[in-house]
Amino acid sequence: MRKVVLFIAMSLDGFIADQQGGVGWLNGQDVDGENVDTYSEFVKDVDTILMGWNTYRQVAEELSPEVWVYEDFMTYVFTHNRTDSAEQICFTDEDPAALLRRLKTNQGKSIWICGGADLVGQLMRSDLIDEYDISVIPTILGSGIRLFSQLPEERKLALVRTQNYNGIVELVYERRYSS
């Protein structure tokens, strides 16, 4: 079965965006500090991306309006907006957990949960995320869009590795299965 990975950054206090949905704070502690390109390594093992409408809109309209930066991947965008799909982008109102269960049974590489918080929460409640790759940014926002919402039960994780650079700490955890 394909692995499902949440690869995302959050502030030290657990937010993935500020109150206006902005992500301009996503950087290390020093403007000229050394950064590590964890993204390029990560996407080598990915061929499918899942994201919510707000994440899609932010990428398409703000972060990269000229070119779709995920053209090498099949992207599923969860939305209730009527939008025509393109060759590599499928807009869907299907239940995210149902779609993900189906995708996991197909041949392919890992599936990246790109955002946002609502999608992450739905998939966590269905216990469908296998790996959590979270970069903690050296910023305390105080408020905004929280990454993790309440769950009906705790999720046990096992630390796989850590890495730090320019004040950013990357934490990689795998889901622990009951024995």
Coordinates of C-alpha atoms in Angstrom, one line a residue:
M1 CA 0.0 0.0 0.0
R2 CA 1.1 3.6 -0.7
K3 CA 2.2 5.7 2.2
V4 CA 0.3 8.8 3.2
V5 CA 2.5 11.7 4.4
L6 CA 1.6 15.0 6.0
F7 CA 4.5 17.3 4.9
I8 CA 3.9 20.7 6.3
A9 CA 5.3 23.6 8.2
M10 CA 3.9 25.2 11.4
S11 CA 4.8 27.9 13.8
L12 CA 6.2 26.9 17.2
D13 CA 2.7 27.3 18.7
G14 CA 1.0 25.0 16.1
F15 CA -0.4 27.3 13.4
I16 CA 0.0 26.7 9.6
A17 CA -1.2 30.2 8.7
D18 CA -1.8 33.6 10.4
Q19 CA -5.3 34.9 11.0
Q20 CA -5.6 36.2 7.4
G21 CA -4.4 32.8 6.0
G22 CA -1.0 34.3 5.3
V23 CA 2.3 32.3 5.3
G24 CA 4.8 35.1 4.9
W25 CA 6.3 34.1 8.2
L26 CA 7.5 30.7 6.8
N27 CA 11.3 31.3 7.0
G28 CA 14.2 30.6 9.2
Q29 CA 15.7 32.9 11.9
D30 CA 18.3 34.5 9.7
V31 CA 17.5 36.0 6.3
D32 CA 21.0 35.0 5.1
G33 CA 21.0 31.8 7.1
E34 CA 21.7 28.4 5.5
N35 CA 18.5 26.5 4.6
V36 CA 18.2 22.8 3.7
D37 CA 16.1 21.8 0.7
T38 CA 14.0 19.1 2.4
Y39 CA 11.2 19.6 -0.2
S40 CA 13.2 18.3 -3.2
E41 CA 14.2 15.1 -1.3
F42 CA 10.7 14.6 -0.1
V43 CA 8.9 14.9 -3.5
K44 CA 11.2 12.2 -5.1
D45 CA 8.9 9.7 -3.4
V46 CA 5.6 11.4 -4.2
D47 CA 3.3 11.3 -7.2
T48 CA 0.0 12.4 -5.7
I49 CA -1.0 15.5 -3.7
L50 CA -4.2 16.1 -1.7
M51 CA -5.1 19.6 -0.7
G52 CA -8.1 21.7 0.3
W53 CA -9.5 24.6 -1.6
N54 CA -7.9 27.3 0.5
T55 CA -4.4 25.8 0.0
Y56 CA -5.0 25.4 -3.7
R57 CA -6.2 29.0 -4.0
Q58 CA -3.2 30.3 -2.0
V59 CA -0.7 28.4 -4.2
A60 CA -2.4 29.3 -7.5
E61 CA -3.2 32.9 -6.8
E62 CA -0.5 34.1 -4.3
L63 CA 2.5 31.9 -4.1
S64 CA 2.8 30.9 -7.8
P65 CA 0.2 32.6 -10.0
E66 CA 2.2 32.2 -13.2
V67 CA 2.8 28.5 -13.2
W68 CA 1.3 25.5 -11.4
V69 CA 4.2 24.4 -9.3
Y70 CA 2.9 20.8 -8.8
E71 CA 2.6 20.0 -12.5
D72 CA 4.6 16.8 -12.0
F73 CA 2.0 15.4 -9.6
M74 CA -1.6 14.3 -9.8
T75 CA -3.4 16.8 -7.5
Y76 CA -6.8 16.4 -5.9
V77 CA -8.4 19.5 -4.6
F78 CA -11.3 19.1 -2.2
T79 CA -14.0 21.8 -2.7
H80 CA -17.7 22.4 -3.0
N81 CA -17.0 25.0 -5.6
R82 CA -17.9 24.0 -9.2
T83 CA -14.5 24.1 -11.0
D84 CA -13.4 22.3 -14.1
S85 CA -10.6 19.8 -13.6
A86 CA -7.5 19.9 -15.7
E87 CA -5.1 17.2 -16.8
Q88 CA -3.1 17.1 -13.5
I89 CA -5.7 18.7 -11.2
C90 CA -8.9 17.1 -10.1
F91 CA -11.4 19.2 -8.2
T92 CA -13.7 17.0 -6.2
D93 CA -16.3 17.1 -3.5
E94 CA -15.8 13.4 -2.7
D95 CA -15.3 12.5 0.9
P96 CA -11.5 12.9 1.4
A97 CA -11.2 9.7 3.5
A98 CA -13.0 7.6 0.8
L99 CA -10.9 9.0 -2.0
L100 CA -7.7 8.4 0.0
R101 CA -8.6 4.9 0.8
R102 CA -9.1 4.2 -2.9
L103 CA -5.9 5.9 -3.9
K104 CA -3.9 3.9 -1.4
T105 CA -4.9 0.7 -3.1
N106 CA -3.6 1.9 -6.5
Q107 CA 0.0 1.4 -7.6
G108 CA 2.2 4.5 -7.2
K109 CA 4.4 6.5 -4.9
S110 CA 3.6 8.2 -1.7
I111 CA 0.6 10.5 -1.3
W112 CA 1.3 14.0 0.1
I113 CA -1.2 15.7 2.3
C114 CA -0.3 19.3 1.5
G115 CA -2.9 21.1 3.5
G116 CA -5.1 22.6 4.9
A117 CA -6.1 22.1 8.5
D118 CA -9.6 20.9 7.8
L119 CA -8.4 18.2 5.4
V120 CA -5.7 17.2 7.8
G121 CA -8.3 16.9 10.6
Q122 CA -10.6 14.8 8.5
L123 CA -7.9 12.4 7.5
M124 CA -6.6 12.2 11.1
R125 CA -10.0 11.4 12.4
S126 CA -10.1 8.5 9.9
D127 CA -6.6 7.5 11.0
L128 CA -5.2 7.6 7.4
I129 CA -1.9 9.5 7.9
D130 CA 1.1 7.2 8.0
E131 CA 3.9 9.8 8.5
Y132 CA 4.0 13.3 9.9
D133 CA 6.9 15.4 8.4
I134 CA 6.5 18.7 10.2
S135 CA 8.9 21.6 10.0
V136 CA 8.6 23.9 13.1
I137 CA 9.3 27.5 12.2
P138 CA 11.0 29.7 14.8
T139 CA 7.9 32.0 15.1
I140 CA 5.1 32.2 17.6
L141 CA 2.0 33.6 15.9
G142 CA -0.3 33.6 18.9
S143 CA -3.4 32.9 16.7
G144 CA -4.3 31.8 13.2
I145 CA -5.2 28.5 11.6
R146 CA -4.2 25.7 13.9
L147 CA -2.8 22.5 12.3
F148 CA -4.3 20.0 14.6
S149 CA -7.8 19.9 15.8
Q150 CA -9.5 17.8 18.5
L151 CA -9.5 14.1 17.9
P152 CA -11.8 11.5 19.4
E153 CA -8.7 9.6 20.6
E154 CA -4.9 10.1 20.8
R155 CA -2.6 9.1 18.0
K156 CA 0.6 7.4 19.1
L157 CA 3.7 8.2 16.9
A158 CA 7.3 7.1 16.7
L159 CA 10.1 9.5 16.0
V160 CA 11.9 8.6 12.9
R161 CA 14.4 11.5 12.5
T162 CA 15.0 15.1 13.3
Q163 CA 17.0 17.8 11.5
N164 CA 17.6 21.4 12.3
Y165 CA 18.8 24.3 10.2
N166 CA 18.5 28.1 10.4
G167 CA 16.3 27.8 13.5
I168 CA 13.9 25.4 11.8
V169 CA 13.4 22.0 13.3
E170 CA 12.1 19.2 11.1
L171 CA 10.4 16.4 12.9
V172 CA 9.5 13.2 11.2
Y173 CA 7.1 10.7 12.9
E174 CA 5.5 7.5 11.8
R175 CA 2.2 6.3 13.1
R176 CA 2.5 3.5 15.7
Y177 CA 0.2 0.6 15.1
S178 CA -1.3 -1.4 18.0
S179 CA 0.1 -4.8 18.4

